[in-house]
Structures are given as C-alpha cells and as structure tokens.
Tab-separated table of C-alpha atoms in Angstrom:
chain	number	residue	atom	x	y	z
A	1	UNK	CA	-46.668	41.357	-49.444
A	2	UNK	CA	-47.066	37.798	-50.736
A	3	UNK	CA	-43.647	36.414	-49.867
A	4	UNK	CA	-45.105	33.458	-47.988
A	5	UNK	CA	-46.828	30.990	-50.256
A	6	UNK	CA	-46.766	27.298	-49.552
A	7	UNK	CA	-48.147	24.946	-52.137
A	8	UNK	CA	-49.400	22.372	-49.675
A	9	UNK	CA	-49.691	24.385	-46.476
A	10	UNK	CA	-47.088	22.089	-44.974
A	11	UNK	CA	-43.853	24.005	-45.267
A	12	UNK	CA	-43.902	25.263	-41.677
A	13	UNK	CA	-42.122	23.416	-38.911
A	14	UNK	CA	-45.402	22.343	-37.286
A	15	UNK	CA	-46.749	18.887	-38.037
A	16	UNK	CA	-49.450	19.134	-40.670
A	17	UNK	CA	-52.008	17.050	-38.727
A	18	UNK	CA	-51.663	19.027	-35.487
A	19	UNK	CA	-54.806	20.028	-33.658
A	20	UNK	CA	-56.959	21.802	-36.253
A	21	UNK	CA	-58.891	23.521	-33.509
A	22	UNK	CA	-55.677	25.048	-32.188
A	23	UNK	CA	-54.760	26.229	-35.686
A	24	UNK	CA	-58.157	27.853	-36.123
A	25	UNK	CA	-57.794	29.622	-32.758
A	26	UNK	CA	-54.283	30.812	-33.663
A	27	UNK	CA	-55.593	32.153	-36.976
A	28	UNK	CA	-58.431	33.990	-35.205
A	29	UNK	CA	-55.998	35.449	-32.646
A	30	UNK	CA	-53.595	36.554	-35.370
A	31	UNK	CA	-56.408	38.008	-37.494
A	32	UNK	CA	-57.766	39.903	-34.481
A	33	UNK	CA	-54.448	41.576	-33.750
A	34	UNK	CA	-53.494	42.159	-37.420
A	35	UNK	CA	-56.895	43.725	-38.235
A	36	UNK	CA	-56.779	45.802	-35.032
A	37	UNK	CA	-53.645	47.461	-36.433
A	38	UNK	CA	-54.513	47.508	-40.141
A	39	UNK	CA	-58.081	47.065	-41.456
A	40	UNK	CA	-56.603	46.021	-44.825
A	41	UNK	CA	-54.291	43.340	-43.374
A	42	UNK	CA	-53.910	40.628	-46.019
A	43	UNK	CA	-54.463	36.897	-45.702
A	44	UNK	CA	-50.692	36.420	-46.179
A	45	UNK	CA	-49.873	38.709	-43.253
A	46	UNK	CA	-52.456	37.014	-41.045
A	47	UNK	CA	-51.245	33.509	-41.958
A	48	UNK	CA	-47.665	34.565	-41.236
A	49	UNK	CA	-48.620	36.045	-37.855
A	50	UNK	CA	-50.511	32.829	-37.023
A	51	UNK	CA	-47.514	30.689	-37.990
A	52	UNK	CA	-49.477	28.745	-40.601
A	53	UNK	CA	-49.392	28.543	-44.380
A	54	UNK	CA	-51.998	30.269	-46.535
A	55	UNK	CA	-53.384	26.920	-47.645
A	56	UNK	CA	-53.905	25.895	-44.004
A	57	UNK	CA	-55.650	29.203	-43.377
A	58	UNK	CA	-57.918	28.726	-46.392
A	59	UNK	CA	-58.673	25.224	-45.111
A	60	UNK	CA	-60.296	26.865	-42.066
A	61	UNK	CA	-61.723	30.061	-43.614
A	62	UNK	CA	-62.597	29.955	-47.283
A	63	UNK	CA	-62.192	33.695	-47.885
A	64	UNK	CA	-60.948	36.852	-46.200
A	65	UNK	CA	-64.595	37.915	-45.712
A	66	UNK	CA	-65.370	34.639	-43.890
A	67	UNK	CA	-62.352	35.156	-41.636
A	68	UNK	CA	-63.305	38.782	-40.841
A	69	UNK	CA	-66.868	37.652	-40.036
A	70	UNK	CA	-65.530	34.917	-37.706
A	71	UNK	CA	-63.253	37.423	-35.939
A	72	UNK	CA	-66.162	39.848	-35.495
A	73	UNK	CA	-68.461	37.122	-34.166
A	74	UNK	CA	-65.869	35.954	-31.643
A	75	UNK	CA	-65.099	39.520	-30.546
A	76	UNK	CA	-68.818	40.204	-30.076
A	77	UNK	CA	-69.217	37.043	-27.997
A	78	UNK	CA	-66.225	37.964	-25.813
A	79	UNK	CA	-67.319	41.574	-25.374
A	80	UNK	CA	-70.848	40.440	-24.541
A	81	UNK	CA	-69.378	38.270	-21.755
A	82	UNK	CA	-67.295	41.211	-20.513
A	83	UNK	CA	-70.315	43.545	-20.447
A	84	UNK	CA	-72.693	41.042	-18.886
A	85	UNK	CA	-71.462	41.837	-15.353
A	86	UNK	CA	-71.923	45.578	-15.779
A	87	UNK	CA	-74.186	47.251	-13.201
A	88	UNK	CA	-76.826	49.130	-15.184
A	89	UNK	CA	-79.132	49.831	-12.238
A	90	UNK	CA	-79.725	53.258	-10.679
A	91	UNK	CA	-80.143	56.514	-12.583
A	92	UNK	CA	-80.554	55.612	-16.282
A	93	UNK	CA	-78.323	58.501	-17.475
A	94	UNK	CA	-75.518	57.417	-15.114
A	95	UNK	CA	-76.005	53.815	-16.264
A	96	UNK	CA	-75.806	54.948	-19.893
A	97	UNK	CA	-72.475	56.650	-19.162
A	98	UNK	CA	-71.168	53.430	-17.542
A	99	UNK	CA	-72.350	51.395	-20.533
A	100	UNK	CA	-70.619	53.796	-22.951
A	101	UNK	CA	-67.351	53.757	-20.945
A	102	UNK	CA	-67.270	49.947	-20.899
A	103	UNK	CA	-68.366	49.606	-24.532
A	104	UNK	CA	-65.748	52.101	-25.650
A	105	UNK	CA	-62.916	50.370	-23.774
A	106	UNK	CA	-63.800	47.139	-25.575
A	107	UNK	CA	-64.436	48.741	-28.972
A	108	UNK	CA	-61.152	50.603	-28.699
A	109	UNK	CA	-59.244	47.439	-27.774
A	110	UNK	CA	-60.353	45.955	-31.099
A	111	UNK	CA	-58.940	49.021	-32.883
A	112	UNK	CA	-59.245	49.023	-36.656
A	113	UNK	CA	-61.239	45.758	-36.588
A	114	UNK	CA	-64.321	48.022	-36.495
A	115	UNK	CA	-63.180	49.558	-39.794
A	116	UNK	CA	-62.346	46.153	-41.314
A	117	UNK	CA	-65.789	44.828	-40.351
A	118	UNK	CA	-67.615	47.787	-41.896
A	119	UNK	CA	-65.641	47.419	-45.130
A	120	UNK	CA	-66.065	43.691	-45.482
A	121	UNK	CA	-69.351	42.618	-43.852
A	122	UNK	CA	-72.870	43.159	-45.237
A	123	UNK	CA	-74.957	45.521	-43.082
A	124	UNK	CA	-77.432	42.829	-42.052
A	125	UNK	CA	-74.624	40.530	-40.803
A	126	UNK	CA	-73.089	43.388	-38.818
A	127	UNK	CA	-76.430	44.199	-37.216
A	128	UNK	CA	-76.987	40.522	-36.348
A	129	UNK	CA	-73.502	40.215	-34.820
A	130	UNK	CA	-74.250	43.190	-32.553
A	131	UNK	CA	-77.573	41.856	-31.308
A	132	UNK	CA	-76.543	41.119	-27.671
A	133	UNK	CA	-75.182	44.669	-27.451
A	134	UNK	CA	-78.321	46.113	-29.010
A	135	UNK	CA	-80.480	44.122	-26.566
A	136	UNK	CA	-78.541	45.431	-23.557
A	137	UNK	CA	-78.792	49.056	-24.753
A	138	UNK	CA	-82.458	48.575	-25.591
A	139	UNK	CA	-83.299	47.370	-22.070
A	140	UNK	CA	-81.556	50.320	-20.476
A	141	UNK	CA	-83.200	52.809	-22.832
A	142	UNK	CA	-86.636	51.273	-22.274
A	143	UNK	CA	-86.154	51.617	-18.513
A	144	UNK	CA	-85.016	55.231	-18.883
A	145	UNK	CA	-88.107	55.975	-20.966
A	146	UNK	CA	-90.408	54.287	-18.454
A	147	UNK	CA	-88.852	56.453	-15.713
A	148	UNK	CA	-89.277	59.619	-17.813
A	149	UNK	CA	-85.513	60.181	-17.947
A	150	UNK	CA	-85.061	59.432	-21.687
A	151	UNK	CA	-87.101	60.760	-24.595
A	152	UNK	CA	-89.953	58.523	-25.701
A	153	UNK	CA	-91.164	60.546	-28.702
A	154	UNK	CA	-88.843	58.588	-31.038
A	155	UNK	CA	-88.614	54.768	-31.343
A	156	UNK	CA	-86.304	52.947	-28.918
A	157	UNK	CA	-84.757	51.135	-31.891
A	158	UNK	CA	-83.741	54.501	-33.355
A	159	UNK	CA	-82.010	55.532	-30.094
A	160	UNK	CA	-80.164	52.193	-30.083
A	161	UNK	CA	-79.131	52.750	-33.711
A	162	UNK	CA	-77.869	56.255	-32.879
A	163	UNK	CA	-75.816	54.885	-29.944
A	164	UNK	CA	-74.265	52.194	-32.146
A	165	UNK	CA	-73.653	54.697	-34.953
A	166	UNK	CA	-72.046	57.297	-32.680
A	167	UNK	CA	-69.705	54.738	-31.044
A	168	UNK	CA	-68.622	53.538	-34.497
A	169	UNK	CA	-68.215	57.104	-35.789
A	170	UNK	CA	-65.896	57.786	-32.844
A	171	UNK	CA	-63.914	54.606	-33.557
A	172	UNK	CA	-63.554	55.652	-37.206
A	173	UNK	CA	-62.560	59.202	-36.218
A	174	UNK	CA	-59.843	57.817	-33.926
A	175	UNK	CA	-58.658	55.538	-36.737
A	176	UNK	CA	-58.532	58.549	-39.109
A	177	UNK	CA	-56.628	60.654	-36.562
A	178	UNK	CA	-59.452	63.194	-36.086
A	179	UNK	CA	-59.952	62.332	-32.400
A	180	UNK	CA	-57.670	60.845	-29.766
A	181	UNK	CA	-58.755	57.627	-28.107
A	182	UNK	CA	-58.611	59.442	-24.753
A	183	UNK	CA	-61.184	62.098	-25.669
A	184	UNK	CA	-63.579	59.763	-27.517
A	185	UNK	CA	-65.623	58.381	-24.575
A	186	UNK	CA	-66.432	61.860	-23.199
A	187	UNK	CA	-67.659	62.945	-26.655
A	188	UNK	CA	-69.826	59.830	-27.037
A	189	UNK	CA	-71.262	60.362	-23.524
A	190	UNK	CA	-71.961	64.077	-24.055
A	191	UNK	CA	-73.630	63.266	-27.379
A	192	UNK	CA	-75.786	60.433	-26.065
A	193	UNK	CA	-76.881	62.381	-22.972
A	194	UNK	CA	-78.155	65.045	-25.393
A	195	UNK	CA	-79.746	62.448	-27.683
A	196	UNK	CA	-81.664	60.752	-24.861
A	197	UNK	CA	-82.878	63.876	-22.995
A	198	UNK	CA	-86.642	64.343	-23.517
A	199	UNK	CA	-87.740	67.533	-25.309
A	200	UNK	CA	-88.315	70.162	-22.633
A	201	UNK	CA	-85.760	68.438	-20.361
A	202	UNK	CA	-82.334	69.736	-19.327
A	203	UNK	CA	-79.233	68.106	-20.885
A	204	UNK	CA	-77.028	66.736	-18.068
A	205	UNK	CA	-73.376	67.764	-18.022
A	206	UNK	CA	-71.013	65.008	-19.137
A	207	UNK	CA	-68.292	63.947	-16.709
A	208	UNK	CA	-65.310	66.365	-16.813
B	1	UNK	CA	-77.824	39.254	-65.020
B	2	UNK	CA	-75.091	39.290	-67.642
B	3	UNK	CA	-77.165	38.806	-70.760
B	4	UNK	CA	-75.641	41.783	-72.528
B	5	UNK	CA	-72.001	41.325	-73.425
B	6	UNK	CA	-70.553	42.874	-76.544
B	7	UNK	CA	-67.056	42.007	-77.590
B	8	UNK	CA	-66.298	45.346	-79.158
B	9	UNK	CA	-68.878	47.586	-77.543
B	10	UNK	CA	-70.354	48.142	-80.999
B	11	UNK	CA	-73.333	45.826	-81.159
B	12	UNK	CA	-75.861	48.523	-80.288
B	13	UNK	CA	-77.684	50.476	-82.966
B	14	UNK	CA	-75.885	53.718	-82.022
B	15	UNK	CA	-72.865	54.763	-84.043
B	16	UNK	CA	-69.734	53.777	-82.195
B	17	UNK	CA	-68.069	57.206	-82.508
B	18	UNK	CA	-71.078	59.163	-81.264
B	19	UNK	CA	-70.498	61.920	-78.729
B	20	UNK	CA	-68.452	60.319	-75.965
B	21	UNK	CA	-69.478	63.043	-73.581
B	22	UNK	CA	-73.131	62.163	-74.121
B	23	UNK	CA	-72.377	58.497	-73.511
B	24	UNK	CA	-70.610	59.301	-70.260
B	25	UNK	CA	-73.564	61.426	-69.110
B	26	UNK	CA	-76.025	58.659	-70.051
B	27	UNK	CA	-73.946	56.149	-68.087
B	28	UNK	CA	-73.863	58.444	-65.043
B	29	UNK	CA	-77.642	58.991	-65.262
B	30	UNK	CA	-78.298	55.264	-65.576
B	31	UNK	CA	-75.891	54.429	-62.753
B	32	UNK	CA	-77.548	57.036	-60.509
B	33	UNK	CA	-81.010	55.579	-60.990
B	34	UNK	CA	-79.903	51.915	-60.915
B	35	UNK	CA	-77.873	52.407	-57.706
B	36	UNK	CA	-80.723	54.412	-56.139
B	37	UNK	CA	-82.870	51.280	-56.451
B	38	UNK	CA	-80.242	48.604	-55.825
B	39	UNK	CA	-76.875	49.327	-54.171
B	40	UNK	CA	-75.509	46.140	-55.742
B	41	UNK	CA	-76.606	47.009	-59.298
B	42	UNK	CA	-74.112	45.404	-61.682
B	43	UNK	CA	-72.135	46.995	-64.493
B	44	UNK	CA	-74.204	44.946	-66.964
B	45	UNK	CA	-77.485	46.339	-65.606
B	46	UNK	CA	-76.145	49.882	-65.655
B	47	UNK	CA	-74.786	49.551	-69.217
B	48	UNK	CA	-78.118	48.135	-70.356
B	49	UNK	CA	-80.059	50.977	-68.699
B	50	UNK	CA	-77.701	53.486	-70.351
B	51	UNK	CA	-78.177	51.845	-73.765
B	52	UNK	CA	-74.453	51.181	-74.201
B	53	UNK	CA	-72.325	48.063	-74.272
B	54	UNK	CA	-70.176	47.032	-71.319
B	55	UNK	CA	-67.012	47.712	-73.284
B	56	UNK	CA	-68.189	51.273	-73.985
B	57	UNK	CA	-68.933	51.691	-70.290
B	58	UNK	CA	-65.487	50.410	-69.318
B	59	UNK	CA	-64.020	52.835	-71.855
B	60	UNK	CA	-65.364	55.660	-69.694
B	61	UNK	CA	-65.074	54.147	-66.182
B	62	UNK	CA	-62.385	51.551	-65.668
B	63	UNK	CA	-64.131	49.786	-62.764
B	64	UNK	CA	-67.408	49.693	-60.885
B	65	UNK	CA	-65.715	51.532	-58.001
B	66	UNK	CA	-64.632	54.351	-60.347
B	67	UNK	CA	-68.181	54.640	-61.668
B	68	UNK	CA	-69.703	54.712	-58.161
B	69	UNK	CA	-67.197	57.401	-57.135
B	70	UNK	CA	-68.087	59.484	-60.221
B	71	UNK	CA	-71.815	59.153	-59.475
B	72	UNK	CA	-71.239	60.208	-55.854
B	73	UNK	CA	-69.106	63.186	-56.873
B	74	UNK	CA	-71.719	64.386	-59.355
B	75	UNK	CA	-74.555	63.896	-56.853
B	76	UNK	CA	-72.597	65.857	-54.227
B	77	UNK	CA	-71.984	68.697	-56.703
B	78	UNK	CA	-75.667	68.829	-57.645
B	79	UNK	CA	-76.885	68.663	-54.052
B	80	UNK	CA	-74.402	71.372	-53.059
B	81	UNK	CA	-75.922	73.605	-55.753
B	82	UNK	CA	-79.425	72.803	-54.501
B	83	UNK	CA	-78.510	73.597	-50.884
B	84	UNK	CA	-76.569	76.758	-51.674
B	85	UNK	CA	-79.736	78.886	-51.816
B	86	UNK	CA	-80.973	77.659	-48.438
B	87	UNK	CA	-81.651	80.394	-45.861
B	88	UNK	CA	-79.639	79.461	-42.778
B	89	UNK	CA	-80.036	82.805	-41.004
B	90	UNK	CA	-82.134	83.391	-37.870
B	91	UNK	CA	-82.325	81.077	-34.885
B	92	UNK	CA	-79.564	78.445	-35.283
B	93	UNK	CA	-81.805	75.578	-34.091
B	94	UNK	CA	-84.510	76.522	-36.619
B	95	UNK	CA	-81.840	76.829	-39.310
B	96	UNK	CA	-80.490	73.384	-38.378
B	97	UNK	CA	-83.974	71.926	-38.823
B	98	UNK	CA	-84.233	73.579	-42.280
B	99	UNK	CA	-80.803	72.237	-43.231
B	100	UNK	CA	-81.784	68.720	-42.123
B	101	UNK	CA	-85.118	68.845	-44.027
B	102	UNK	CA	-83.388	69.936	-47.241
B	103	UNK	CA	-80.461	67.534	-46.814
B	104	UNK	CA	-82.795	64.642	-46.153
B	105	UNK	CA	-84.955	65.353	-49.223
B	106	UNK	CA	-81.817	65.212	-51.370
B	107	UNK	CA	-80.273	62.228	-49.598
B	108	UNK	CA	-83.545	60.361	-49.878
B	109	UNK	CA	-83.854	61.142	-53.594
B	110	UNK	CA	-80.546	59.339	-54.117
B	111	UNK	CA	-81.985	56.296	-52.327
B	112	UNK	CA	-79.679	53.314	-52.036
B	113	UNK	CA	-76.807	55.262	-53.639
B	114	UNK	CA	-75.831	56.141	-50.050
B	115	UNK	CA	-75.513	52.425	-49.301
B	116	UNK	CA	-73.615	51.736	-52.552
B	117	UNK	CA	-71.173	54.562	-51.766
B	118	UNK	CA	-70.468	53.290	-48.244
B	119	UNK	CA	-69.851	49.780	-49.544
B	120	UNK	CA	-67.578	50.756	-52.396
B	121	UNK	CA	-65.725	53.984	-51.507
B	122	UNK	CA	-62.834	54.347	-49.058
B	123	UNK	CA	-63.727	56.455	-45.993
B	124	UNK	CA	-61.329	59.257	-46.902
B	125	UNK	CA	-62.837	59.616	-50.400
B	126	UNK	CA	-66.357	59.710	-48.949
B	127	UNK	CA	-65.350	62.399	-46.457
B	128	UNK	CA	-63.697	64.438	-49.233
B	129	UNK	CA	-66.789	64.145	-51.465
B	130	UNK	CA	-68.938	65.523	-48.640
B	131	UNK	CA	-66.737	68.527	-47.940
B	132	UNK	CA	-69.105	71.268	-49.232
B	133	UNK	CA	-71.839	69.770	-47.040
B	134	UNK	CA	-69.520	69.562	-44.058
B	135	UNK	CA	-68.456	73.194	-44.585
B	136	UNK	CA	-72.076	74.387	-44.665
B	137	UNK	CA	-72.955	72.481	-41.474
B	138	UNK	CA	-69.753	73.663	-39.814
B	139	UNK	CA	-70.554	77.334	-40.433
B	140	UNK	CA	-74.036	76.967	-39.010
B	141	UNK	CA	-72.797	75.073	-35.956
B	142	UNK	CA	-70.038	77.626	-35.335
B	143	UNK	CA	-72.614	80.412	-35.428
B	144	UNK	CA	-74.910	78.504	-33.047
B	145	UNK	CA	-71.993	78.047	-30.643
B	146	UNK	CA	-71.015	81.712	-30.861
B	147	UNK	CA	-74.619	82.616	-29.992
B	148	UNK	CA	-74.692	80.169	-27.058
B	149	UNK	CA	-77.432	78.097	-28.686
B	150	UNK	CA	-75.311	74.999	-29.445
B	151	UNK	CA	-72.947	73.162	-27.131
B	152	UNK	CA	-69.317	74.245	-27.373
B	153	UNK	CA	-67.786	71.751	-24.931
B	154	UNK	CA	-67.150	69.269	-27.776
B	155	UNK	CA	-65.315	70.007	-31.072
B	156	UNK	CA	-67.375	71.472	-33.943
B	157	UNK	CA	-65.924	68.779	-36.230
B	158	UNK	CA	-67.404	66.110	-33.942
B	159	UNK	CA	-70.885	67.689	-34.144
B	160	UNK	CA	-70.554	67.795	-37.954
B	161	UNK	CA	-69.509	64.125	-37.947
B	162	UNK	CA	-72.501	63.204	-35.775
B	163	UNK	CA	-74.885	65.063	-38.131
B	164	UNK	CA	-73.431	63.267	-41.165
B	165	UNK	CA	-73.495	59.921	-39.352
B	166	UNK	CA	-77.081	60.297	-38.145
B	167	UNK	CA	-78.368	61.281	-41.627
B	168	UNK	CA	-76.629	58.246	-43.119
B	169	UNK	CA	-77.874	55.948	-40.344
B	170	UNK	CA	-81.417	57.098	-41.145
B	171	UNK	CA	-80.869	56.478	-44.878
B	172	UNK	CA	-79.581	52.985	-44.101
B	173	UNK	CA	-82.486	52.301	-41.728
B	174	UNK	CA	-84.964	53.310	-44.466
B	175	UNK	CA	-83.115	51.065	-46.927
B	176	UNK	CA	-83.315	48.178	-44.419
B	177	UNK	CA	-87.040	48.783	-43.813
B	178	UNK	CA	-86.587	49.776	-40.140
B	179	UNK	CA	-87.880	53.325	-40.694
B	180	UNK	CA	-90.192	54.852	-43.259
B	181	UNK	CA	-88.850	57.680	-45.381
B	182	UNK	CA	-91.666	59.877	-44.067
B	183	UNK	CA	-90.671	59.571	-40.403
B	184	UNK	CA	-86.897	59.853	-40.937
B	185	UNK	CA	-86.474	63.668	-41.052
B	186	UNK	CA	-88.341	64.180	-37.749
B	187	UNK	CA	-86.100	61.587	-36.064
B	188	UNK	CA	-82.942	63.211	-37.438
B	189	UNK	CA	-84.158	66.647	-36.291
B	190	UNK	CA	-85.157	65.466	-32.806
B	191	UNK	CA	-81.779	63.736	-32.453
B	192	UNK	CA	-79.702	66.677	-33.649
B	193	UNK	CA	-81.605	69.201	-31.510
B	194	UNK	CA	-80.650	67.027	-28.522
B	195	UNK	CA	-77.056	66.627	-29.719
B	196	UNK	CA	-76.502	70.377	-30.157
B	197	UNK	CA	-78.202	71.603	-26.941
B	198	UNK	CA	-75.576	72.816	-24.436
B	199	UNK	CA	-75.334	70.953	-21.123
B	200	UNK	CA	-77.683	72.690	-18.706
B	201	UNK	CA	-79.848	73.839	-21.633
B	202	UNK	CA	-83.388	72.714	-22.471
B	203	UNK	CA	-83.860	70.414	-25.498
B	204	UNK	CA	-86.277	72.089	-27.962
B	205	UNK	CA	-89.281	70.096	-29.123
B	206	UNK	CA	-88.962	68.845	-32.704
B	207	UNK	CA	-91.671	69.865	-35.158
B	208	UNK	CA	-94.783	67.649	-34.804
C-alpha cells in the first residue's frame, strides 16, 4: 500500500513548520500501534496513521529500522517505569510470579512489536534495550539464589536469558495463534518456577 | 568485500556448462561453512568460497534469503538423519539429556548458521524446517508425560517450543561470547530437566 506519497511532505493540512517534537511523538505513537497489530507495517501505513507525509517521517527517522529501534527504546523506557514500583520482596518464587505477570501484561500490550523488533533489530541492540529489565530480573534471581530458593549451579545471566527467551517465545506463540494471550502467563510462570528450582528441590505448583 | 564480480558468470576457469548439480552442491557447502563462521557472510564471499561467479550463484539461488533457506533445509535434513538412530528409550529424563547432547553437538557444528537463519527466515518457515526435530521431541515428551515423569499441566507443544527456544538461546549466547560451547549443553540439560519436572516433583541433578 503506497497510495500516500507526498513529494515535499507538505501536502497534509497541518502547517509544515509545526512543532517537530509533536510530529516525532505522533509518529512514535502511530508506529507503536501499527507495529502492535502488524509486525510488517510499512512506513506508508505508519505515516498515514500519524497524519504526516512520508517525507516528514523520513525527516525524523531515516529508515524503518531506525523507527522500530526508537519505538522499542521508548517502550522499554515506559515499561521500566511501570515495573519500577513492583513489590519484589518476600518469597523469591512468589516475587518471580509477580514479575512475570507484570512483564507479560506489558509485553502483551505491545503485541506484535516484539516480533517486529526481533525481525528488524540486531541482537546486541535488543539486549541493550532490555538492560533495565535484565537488571531487575538479575537482582531478584541473585536474592533467590542467596536464600537457597533458586538454583545456583548455573550462571545467573543464563537464568535471566532463559526468562527473557521464554517470555518472547510466548509472545511469538500468541502472535502465531499457538497460544491464547490468557493462558500465556501461567505457562511462563510454570516454566520459570521449574527452571529456577534447585536440583533436588521440589517444583512449586503454578497458580491455578 | 565485493572484489569478485563477473558480468556473465563465466570468468572462472571452469567450463560454464559444467554439471549444474555439482555447482549447486558446492554453493550449498560453501554457504554452510561461510554462514557457520559469519551470519552476515555476503553472496560475494560465498560465491568466492564455492569457486563460482556471483551470476552463477544467482542462477541457482535467486536471493541471499533463498540460499539461506536452502542451507537450513539441507542442514535440518542431515541432522534429522543423524538423530534418527538415537536411542530415546528408557527413563524419559535420561533420554531427554541424550537428545539434548546430540542436538547440541549438531547445532553447534552449524555455528552461526542458527543466527543467520533467525535473521533471514520468516518464523513460520523456520518452524516448518524444524518439524522432524519437533516431532522427535514431542514423542519423547508425550511418553514422559504418560509415565508421570514430565509435567502434563502445560501443553506438550509449549514444552517443545521451550526446548527449541532454549537450545537456540544457548547457540546465540555462544555466538555472542556469553557462554562457552563447552558449558552450553549442561546448561540446556539443567534447564530442561527443571522445565519438564511436574509440580510437586523433585528436579533431577544434571550430569556434572
């Protein structure tokens, strides 16, 4: 769909010199909701949804990959703020379940953006964008290990990677229609309670 | 590196009408070893390693994505043949460890091809290419569930997805230098023994 092409970016009703910051925010908002629905949403669709011309969009983001990276960075910043208030004290396994519930709600809200990010962003950039989330999980897992509740015979960084990987696998499975969004968090929780239980320990039952 | 460009594909010393089948096989071999080292290996590098011109290569594979898909399909066929003789009888948890050891050895042999495949192939194509491996894992997991050894409160397909995801996460972590290839199989085994243990069951110790 490339019906909307404006040679100078000025064919829309908005004044061309309007607040560039507002345009950039509108483009990010539009990209977030377009990519949440369709990981292959085109620049034309996103520009149209933002109410700007393609040339205006390219004035802010020089490629689709740059735009996807900006959307991912903003979404990570916002979700980090949302998760910062989460109570992760008390039993580490219970705290892990709370972290997964909250992380899933946010991941799910971004829908197919997870898929778009994995298709378009280099691995290292994706890992870097997730660093506040990795740090939060790492702290909880370290505490659980210190308290003997989580396994400490494998590196903490590996457990964090498995958590990240399993959440993303669930998001992809929902996108592909293999899981429903409603059943996903219980599966992630059940899986991670098994992953973190020390060898010789008993796997806790996941919430019903 | 685009030093080798031949207008007609005929600048090499080989006769232009030589066995096309042999050329295609040489290109697949070269692509397999180039992509194992560097997931971003270019068409020019692969053509050079195969001893053919780029035009000859494009005569067989119309794009880099087509070539990567062909390499992945061949590697999946070969690894399926290698795994077909594996003894998966006896205790399901022991059999799972044997399956992981053998799968890892093969996955590791293909090196960065795993990374190249994830960057270039659509999810659905990747899933389809893995289907013999998924079927093998599914049968073992179903048996372990029937015998009460593996958890059956989550779908079998989810456990298969987690196994696939965790093996690939380990391959990526080795590629990124976060894990060594030597420690990866033990981490995958420890993780999957935890993932498959039923709630209320005791997580078996992974091999030392």
